[in-house]
mmCIF file of C-alpha atoms and ligand atoms in Angstrom:
data_model
loop_
_atom_site.group_PDB
_atom_site.id
_atom_site.type_symbol
_atom_site.label_atom_id
_atom_site.label_comp_id
_atom_site.label_asym_id
_atom_site.label_seq_id
_atom_site.Cartn_x
_atom_site.Cartn_y
_atom_site.Cartn_z
ATOM 1 C CA MET A 1494 18.167 7.688 -14.411
ATOM 2 C CA ALA A 1495 16.411 8.280 -11.119
ATOM 3 C CA ASN A 1496 16.421 5.325 -8.729
ATOM 4 C CA ILE A 1497 12.866 5.654 -7.504
ATOM 5 C CA VAL A 1498 10.544 2.887 -6.365
ATOM 6 C CA ASN A 1499 7.637 2.702 -8.799
ATOM 7 C CA PHE A 1500 4.727 1.557 -6.613
ATOM 8 C CA ALA A 1501 1.694 0.231 -8.485
ATOM 9 C CA HIS A 1502 -1.206 1.526 -6.379
ATOM 10 C CA ARG A 1503 -3.548 -1.399 -5.576
ATOM 11 C CA GLY A 1504 -1.631 -3.037 -8.442
ATOM 12 C CA ALA A 1505 -1.986 -1.540 -11.916
ATOM 13 C CA SER A 1506 -5.395 -0.208 -10.920
ATOM 14 C CA GLY A 1507 -5.626 2.164 -13.891
ATOM 15 C CA CYS A 1508 -6.131 -0.770 -16.236
ATOM 16 C CA CYS A 1509 -7.143 -3.694 -14.003
ATOM 17 C CA PRO A 1510 -9.528 -4.242 -11.097
ATOM 18 C CA GLU A 1511 -7.705 -2.923 -8.016
ATOM 19 C CA ASN A 1512 -6.126 -5.309 -5.516
ATOM 20 C CA THR A 1513 -6.484 -8.437 -7.654
ATOM 21 C CA MET A 1514 -3.774 -10.841 -8.755
ATOM 22 C CA ALA A 1515 -4.377 -9.597 -12.310
ATOM 23 C CA ALA A 1516 -3.616 -6.031 -11.182
ATOM 24 C CA PHE A 1517 -0.477 -7.069 -9.298
ATOM 25 C CA SER A 1518 0.909 -9.137 -12.184
ATOM 26 C CA LYS A 1519 0.095 -6.421 -14.701
ATOM 27 C CA GLY A 1520 1.835 -3.844 -12.505
ATOM 28 C CA LEU A 1521 5.055 -5.847 -12.607
ATOM 29 C CA GLU A 1522 4.693 -6.323 -16.357
ATOM 30 C CA LEU A 1523 4.331 -2.541 -16.796
ATOM 31 C CA GLY A 1524 7.550 -1.786 -14.934
ATOM 32 C CA ALA A 1525 6.478 -1.416 -11.312
ATOM 33 C CA THR A 1526 9.276 -2.147 -8.846
ATOM 34 C CA GLY A 1527 6.881 -1.945 -5.920
ATOM 35 C CA ILE A 1528 3.288 -2.903 -5.173
ATOM 36 C CA GLU A 1529 0.988 -0.958 -2.849
ATOM 37 C CA THR A 1530 -1.946 -2.878 -1.418
ATOM 38 C CA ASP A 1531 -4.504 -2.618 1.376
ATOM 39 C CA VAL A 1532 -4.870 -5.364 3.955
ATOM 40 C CA GLN A 1533 -7.965 -6.191 6.005
ATOM 41 C CA MET A 1534 -9.120 -9.275 7.878
ATOM 42 C CA THR A 1535 -12.024 -11.667 7.405
ATOM 43 C CA LYS A 1536 -14.199 -12.828 10.301
ATOM 44 C CA ASP A 1537 -12.095 -15.951 10.701
ATOM 45 C CA GLY A 1538 -8.809 -14.059 10.654
ATOM 46 C CA THR A 1539 -7.572 -14.408 7.050
ATOM 47 C CA LEU A 1540 -5.588 -11.433 5.750
ATOM 48 C CA VAL A 1541 -7.173 -10.276 2.505
ATOM 49 C CA LEU A 1542 -6.286 -7.494 0.080
ATOM 50 C CA ILE A 1543 -9.134 -5.066 -0.479
ATOM 51 C CA HIS A 1544 -9.461 -1.309 -0.164
ATOM 52 C CA ASP A 1545 -12.951 -0.761 1.233
ATOM 53 C CA GLU A 1546 -14.105 -2.030 4.610
ATOM 54 C CA LYS A 1547 -17.155 -3.394 2.802
ATOM 55 C CA LEU A 1548 -17.178 -5.920 -0.025
ATOM 56 C CA THR A 1549 -19.925 -4.060 -1.860
ATOM 57 C CA ARG A 1550 -18.098 -1.947 -4.447
ATOM 58 C CA THR A 1551 -15.484 -4.391 -5.724
ATOM 59 C CA ALA A 1552 -16.855 -7.815 -4.791
ATOM 60 C CA GLY A 1553 -20.612 -7.312 -4.927
ATOM 61 C CA LEU A 1554 -21.592 -8.430 -1.426
ATOM 62 C CA ASP A 1555 -23.160 -5.858 0.882
ATOM 63 C CA ALA A 1556 -21.244 -6.831 4.004
ATOM 64 C CA LEU A 1557 -18.181 -5.844 5.988
ATOM 65 C CA VAL A 1558 -15.049 -7.870 5.291
ATOM 66 C CA ALA A 1559 -14.867 -8.347 9.065
ATOM 67 C CA SER A 1560 -18.256 -10.049 9.138
ATOM 68 C CA VAL A 1561 -17.667 -12.771 6.521
ATOM 69 C CA ASP A 1562 -15.485 -15.898 6.641
ATOM 70 C CA TYR A 1563 -12.774 -16.330 4.019
ATOM 71 C CA SER A 1564 -14.512 -19.416 2.604
ATOM 72 C CA GLU A 1565 -17.301 -17.077 1.492
ATOM 73 C CA VAL A 1566 -15.050 -14.168 0.448
ATOM 74 C CA LYS A 1567 -13.073 -16.413 -1.881
ATOM 75 C CA GLN A 1568 -16.203 -17.269 -3.865
ATOM 76 C CA LEU A 1569 -16.839 -13.620 -4.739
ATOM 77 C CA ASP A 1570 -16.068 -12.111 -8.123
ATOM 78 C CA ALA A 1571 -13.726 -9.139 -7.622
ATOM 79 C CA GLY A 1572 -13.158 -8.457 -11.310
ATOM 80 C CA SER A 1573 -16.481 -8.063 -13.109
ATOM 81 C CA TRP A 1574 -17.242 -4.618 -11.685
ATOM 82 C CA PHE A 1575 -14.235 -3.343 -13.643
ATOM 83 C CA GLY A 1576 -14.786 -5.265 -16.896
ATOM 84 C CA SER A 1577 -16.260 -8.561 -18.010
ATOM 85 C CA GLU A 1578 -12.813 -9.760 -19.152
ATOM 86 C CA PHE A 1579 -11.815 -9.821 -15.473
ATOM 87 C CA ALA A 1580 -14.722 -11.996 -14.348
ATOM 88 C CA GLY A 1581 -13.532 -14.599 -11.874
ATOM 89 C CA GLU A 1582 -10.755 -12.510 -10.294
ATOM 90 C CA ARG A 1583 -10.850 -13.044 -6.546
ATOM 91 C CA VAL A 1584 -10.147 -11.020 -3.431
ATOM 92 C CA PRO A 1585 -6.566 -12.197 -2.889
ATOM 93 C CA THR A 1586 -4.929 -13.104 0.385
ATOM 94 C CA LEU A 1587 -1.745 -11.371 1.526
ATOM 95 C CA GLU A 1588 0.003 -14.713 1.161
ATOM 96 C CA GLN A 1589 -0.920 -14.955 -2.519
ATOM 97 C CA LEU A 1590 0.755 -11.615 -3.168
ATOM 98 C CA LEU A 1591 3.857 -12.519 -1.137
ATOM 99 C CA GLU A 1592 4.028 -15.791 -3.059
ATOM 100 C CA LEU A 1593 3.907 -13.878 -6.370
ATOM 101 C CA VAL A 1594 6.811 -11.588 -5.503
ATOM 102 C CA LYS A 1595 8.934 -13.694 -3.169
ATOM 103 C CA ASP A 1596 11.555 -14.535 -5.824
ATOM 104 C CA THR A 1597 11.761 -10.992 -7.239
ATOM 105 C CA ASN A 1598 13.180 -7.713 -5.938
ATOM 106 C CA THR A 1599 9.737 -6.146 -5.690
ATOM 107 C CA ILE A 1600 9.087 -3.885 -2.698
ATOM 108 C CA VAL A 1601 5.690 -4.449 -1.070
ATOM 109 C CA ASN A 1602 3.962 -1.501 0.567
ATOM 110 C CA ILE A 1603 1.319 -3.078 2.790
ATOM 111 C CA GLU A 1604 -1.223 -0.532 3.959
ATOM 112 C CA LEU A 1605 -2.868 -1.594 7.215
ATOM 113 C CA LYS A 1606 -6.513 -0.610 6.629
ATOM 114 C CA ASN A 1607 -7.633 -0.346 10.191
ATOM 115 C CA GLY A 1608 -8.812 3.233 10.377
ATOM 116 C CA PHE A 1609 -12.499 2.380 10.801
ATOM 117 C CA VAL A 1610 -12.627 -1.297 11.683
ATOM 118 C CA GLN A 1611 -10.195 -2.364 14.396
ATOM 119 C CA TYR A 1612 -8.954 -5.821 13.450
ATOM 120 C CA PRO A 1613 -7.549 -7.698 16.441
ATOM 121 C CA GLN A 1614 -3.844 -8.481 16.048
ATOM 122 C CA LEU A 1615 -3.682 -7.128 12.489
ATOM 123 C CA GLU A 1616 -0.120 -5.861 12.954
ATOM 124 C CA ALA A 1617 1.118 -9.123 14.488
ATOM 125 C CA LYS A 1618 -0.502 -11.253 11.806
ATOM 126 C CA VAL A 1619 0.902 -9.195 8.927
ATOM 127 C CA ILE A 1620 4.356 -9.219 10.512
ATOM 128 C CA GLU A 1621 4.171 -12.999 10.971
ATOM 129 C CA SER A 1622 3.469 -13.463 7.249
ATOM 130 C CA VAL A 1623 6.217 -11.078 6.189
ATOM 131 C CA ARG A 1624 8.751 -12.799 8.421
ATOM 132 C CA ARG A 1625 7.657 -16.245 7.248
ATOM 133 C CA TYR A 1626 8.284 -15.154 3.645
ATOM 134 C CA GLN A 1627 11.621 -13.657 4.731
ATOM 135 C CA MET A 1628 10.648 -10.347 3.228
ATOM 136 C CA THR A 1629 11.307 -7.980 6.114
ATOM 137 C CA GLU A 1630 13.867 -6.081 4.007
ATOM 138 C CA ARG A 1631 11.469 -5.607 1.112
ATOM 139 C CA VAL A 1632 8.307 -4.602 2.942
ATOM 140 C CA ILE A 1633 7.138 -1.233 4.128
ATOM 141 C CA LEU A 1634 4.088 -1.076 6.366
ATOM 142 C CA SER A 1635 1.977 2.075 5.959
ATOM 143 C CA SER A 1636 -1.222 3.289 7.580
ATOM 144 C CA PHE A 1637 -3.396 6.275 8.330
ATOM 145 C CA ASN A 1638 -3.677 4.685 11.782
ATOM 146 C CA HIS A 1639 -0.441 5.782 13.385
ATOM 147 C CA TYR A 1640 -1.080 3.910 16.624
ATOM 148 C CA SER A 1641 -1.002 0.816 14.467
ATOM 149 C CA LEU A 1642 2.373 1.807 13.001
ATOM 150 C CA ALA A 1643 3.781 2.477 16.453
ATOM 151 C CA GLU A 1644 2.632 -1.013 17.446
ATOM 152 C CA ALA A 1645 4.201 -2.494 14.297
ATOM 153 C CA ASN A 1646 7.481 -0.743 15.126
ATOM 154 C CA ARG A 1647 7.360 -2.149 18.625
ATOM 155 C CA LEU A 1648 6.718 -5.702 17.352
ATOM 156 C CA ALA A 1649 9.065 -5.589 14.380
ATOM 157 C CA PRO A 1650 11.597 -2.769 14.438
ATOM 158 C CA GLU A 1651 13.334 -4.429 11.471
ATOM 159 C CA ILE A 1652 10.403 -3.664 9.128
ATOM 160 C CA ALA A 1653 10.191 -0.116 7.735
ATOM 161 C CA THR A 1654 7.046 1.942 8.282
ATOM 162 C CA GLY A 1655 5.584 4.991 6.554
ATOM 163 C CA ILE A 1656 2.935 7.370 7.867
ATOM 164 C CA LEU A 1657 0.002 8.076 5.587
ATOM 165 C CA TYR A 1658 -1.669 11.461 5.948
ATOM 166 C CA MET A 1659 -3.818 13.883 4.007
ATOM 167 C CA GLU A 1660 -2.892 17.248 5.486
ATOM 168 C CA GLY A 1661 -0.015 19.704 5.248
ATOM 169 C CA LEU A 1662 1.623 18.490 8.456
ATOM 170 C CA TYR A 1663 4.309 20.761 9.863
ATOM 171 C CA GLU A 1664 7.764 19.124 9.726
ATOM 172 C CA PRO A 1665 6.215 15.662 9.365
ATOM 173 C CA TRP A 1666 9.657 14.000 9.432
ATOM 174 C CA LYS A 1667 9.936 14.906 13.119
ATOM 175 C CA TYR A 1668 6.536 13.456 13.850
ATOM 176 C CA ALA A 1669 7.350 10.320 11.833
ATOM 177 C CA GLN A 1670 10.515 9.791 13.856
ATOM 178 C CA SER A 1671 8.551 10.158 17.092
ATOM 179 C CA ILE A 1672 6.668 6.946 16.260
ATOM 180 C CA GLY A 1673 9.658 5.164 14.718
ATOM 181 C CA ALA A 1674 8.590 5.595 11.082
ATOM 182 C CA SER A 1675 11.140 6.285 8.349
ATOM 183 C CA ALA A 1676 8.885 7.283 5.453
ATOM 184 C CA LEU A 1677 6.263 9.911 4.690
ATOM 185 C CA HIS A 1678 3.423 8.667 2.513
ATOM 186 C CA ALA A 1679 2.149 12.127 1.765
ATOM 187 C CA PRO A 1680 -0.495 13.410 -0.620
ATOM 188 C CA TYR A 1681 1.581 14.608 -3.587
ATOM 189 C CA TYR A 1682 0.457 18.218 -3.223
ATOM 190 C CA ALA A 1683 2.033 18.326 0.248
ATOM 191 C CA VAL A 1684 5.518 17.537 -1.050
ATOM 192 C CA LEU A 1685 7.942 20.398 -1.691
ATOM 193 C CA PRO A 1686 11.662 20.101 -2.536
ATOM 194 C CA ASP A 1687 12.785 21.861 0.662
ATOM 195 C CA TRP A 1688 10.742 19.481 2.775
ATOM 196 C CA VAL A 1689 12.143 16.457 0.947
ATOM 197 C CA ALA A 1690 15.656 17.759 1.635
ATOM 198 C CA SER A 1691 14.929 18.440 5.314
ATOM 199 C CA ALA A 1692 13.414 14.982 5.733
ATOM 200 C CA LYS A 1693 16.348 13.359 3.957
ATOM 201 C CA ALA A 1694 18.797 15.114 6.281
ATOM 202 C CA GLU A 1695 16.995 13.342 9.139
ATOM 203 C CA GLY A 1696 16.996 9.981 7.339
ATOM 204 C CA VAL A 1697 13.303 10.133 6.416
ATOM 205 C CA ILE A 1698 12.073 9.507 2.855
ATOM 206 C CA TYR A 1699 8.985 10.582 0.897
ATOM 207 C CA ASN A 1700 6.750 8.160 -1.048
ATOM 208 C CA PRO A 1701 3.921 10.433 -2.258
ATOM 209 C CA PHE A 1702 0.526 9.171 -3.492
ATOM 210 C CA THR A 1703 -1.463 8.920 -5.787
ATOM 211 C CA VAL A 1704 0.383 10.426 -8.715
ATOM 212 C CA ASN A 1705 -1.014 9.790 -12.183
ATOM 213 C CA ASP A 1706 0.022 12.928 -14.099
ATOM 214 C CA PRO A 1707 3.476 12.602 -15.726
ATOM 215 C CA ASN A 1708 4.226 16.307 -15.119
ATOM 216 C CA GLU A 1709 3.582 15.845 -11.427
ATOM 217 C CA MET A 1710 5.739 12.691 -11.494
ATOM 218 C CA LYS A 1711 8.584 14.746 -13.014
ATOM 219 C CA ARG A 1712 8.214 17.439 -10.372
ATOM 220 C CA LEU A 1713 8.442 14.877 -7.596
ATOM 221 C CA ILE A 1714 11.413 13.080 -9.159
ATOM 222 C CA ASP A 1715 13.233 16.433 -9.305
ATOM 223 C CA ALA A 1716 12.228 17.106 -5.704
ATOM 224 C CA GLY A 1717 14.133 13.954 -4.703
ATOM 225 C CA VAL A 1718 11.394 11.613 -3.502
ATOM 226 C CA ALA A 1719 12.325 7.963 -2.858
ATOM 227 C CA GLY A 1720 9.212 6.423 -4.378
ATOM 228 C CA ILE A 1721 5.986 7.320 -6.154
ATOM 229 C CA ILE A 1722 2.655 5.546 -5.742
ATOM 230 C CA THR A 1723 0.677 5.504 -8.975
ATOM 231 C CA ASP A 1724 -2.258 3.781 -10.666
ATOM 232 C CA TYR A 1725 -0.187 3.893 -13.888
ATOM 233 C CA PRO A 1726 3.258 2.348 -13.312
ATOM 234 C CA ASP A 1727 3.843 2.392 -17.081
ATOM 235 C CA ARG A 1728 3.725 6.208 -17.104
ATOM 236 C CA LEU A 1729 6.307 6.427 -14.336
ATOM 237 C CA HIS A 1730 8.426 3.679 -15.902
ATOM 238 C CA ALA A 1731 8.602 5.735 -19.103
ATOM 239 C CA LEU A 1732 10.091 8.647 -17.157
ATOM 240 C CA LEU A 1733 12.666 6.696 -15.154
HETATM 241 O O1 G3P B 1898 -0.864 4.195 0.068
HETATM 242 C C1 G3P B 1898 -1.407 5.271 -0.611
HETATM 243 C C2 G3P B 1898 -2.879 5.168 -0.761
HETATM 244 O O2 G3P B 1898 -3.217 3.852 -1.038
HETATM 245 C C3 G3P B 1898 -3.630 5.633 0.447
HETATM 246 O O3 G3P B 1898 -4.977 5.803 0.175
HETATM 247 O O4 G3P B 1898 -7.317 5.184 0.083
HETATM 248 O O5 G3P B 1898 -5.836 4.618 -1.828
HETATM 249 O O6 G3P B 1898 -5.637 3.387 0.301
HETATM 250 P P1 G3P B 1898 -5.987 4.680 -0.338
HETATM 251 MG MG1 MG B 1899 -3.904 2.094 -0.036
#
């Protein structure tokens, strides 16, 4: 039995509208031991969980998250685009997710979505929430914006960080260590057993994304990864 964190990517996004409370709850029901989610900030500084910088695709308003107050965002329907049975799902706040999992052992992988829009104090605000919920041991902050991770490590060295990337980086564990990160959130095709072993020898773990094919899940489990990020936590659960 492999002890691997089963991260539901944007919640159980294979069967529910991504980044909604329905998707997070369903993920846990399907055997996820971790939740991956994307955090952005409204105009008035509320931390909300949504993947795109714009509300268009999942919440039906053609506007940047950064340009709308939370009082307006919370009126939007973030479920109907996926299926009428999800009508009325909302764009959740980070706090709503932390509230859901605070009395569980669930690991929360909070992706700071500040690659395109630079949200002032995003790192500090996320860290404040995580500390307030006393979840520093169960959170990993990830981002494609590695300056943001370096800043998070400076502000909160007690919270783990993982670098997200899309390329075949050379010896990424060395690079990760240079910014104080302890995990590699790599595209699954850039994960080979030798690299996992070399990273592990340096105290750096792999949490590859986004892995939906059970054969690929098996390959990565055998390679020794620490976690797998999937839209289908039930498929991974069946293998573990
Ligand atoms: O954390 C893995 C994955 O979520 C990164 O890509 O675009 O799905 O947020 P994206
Ligand atoms: Mg993400």
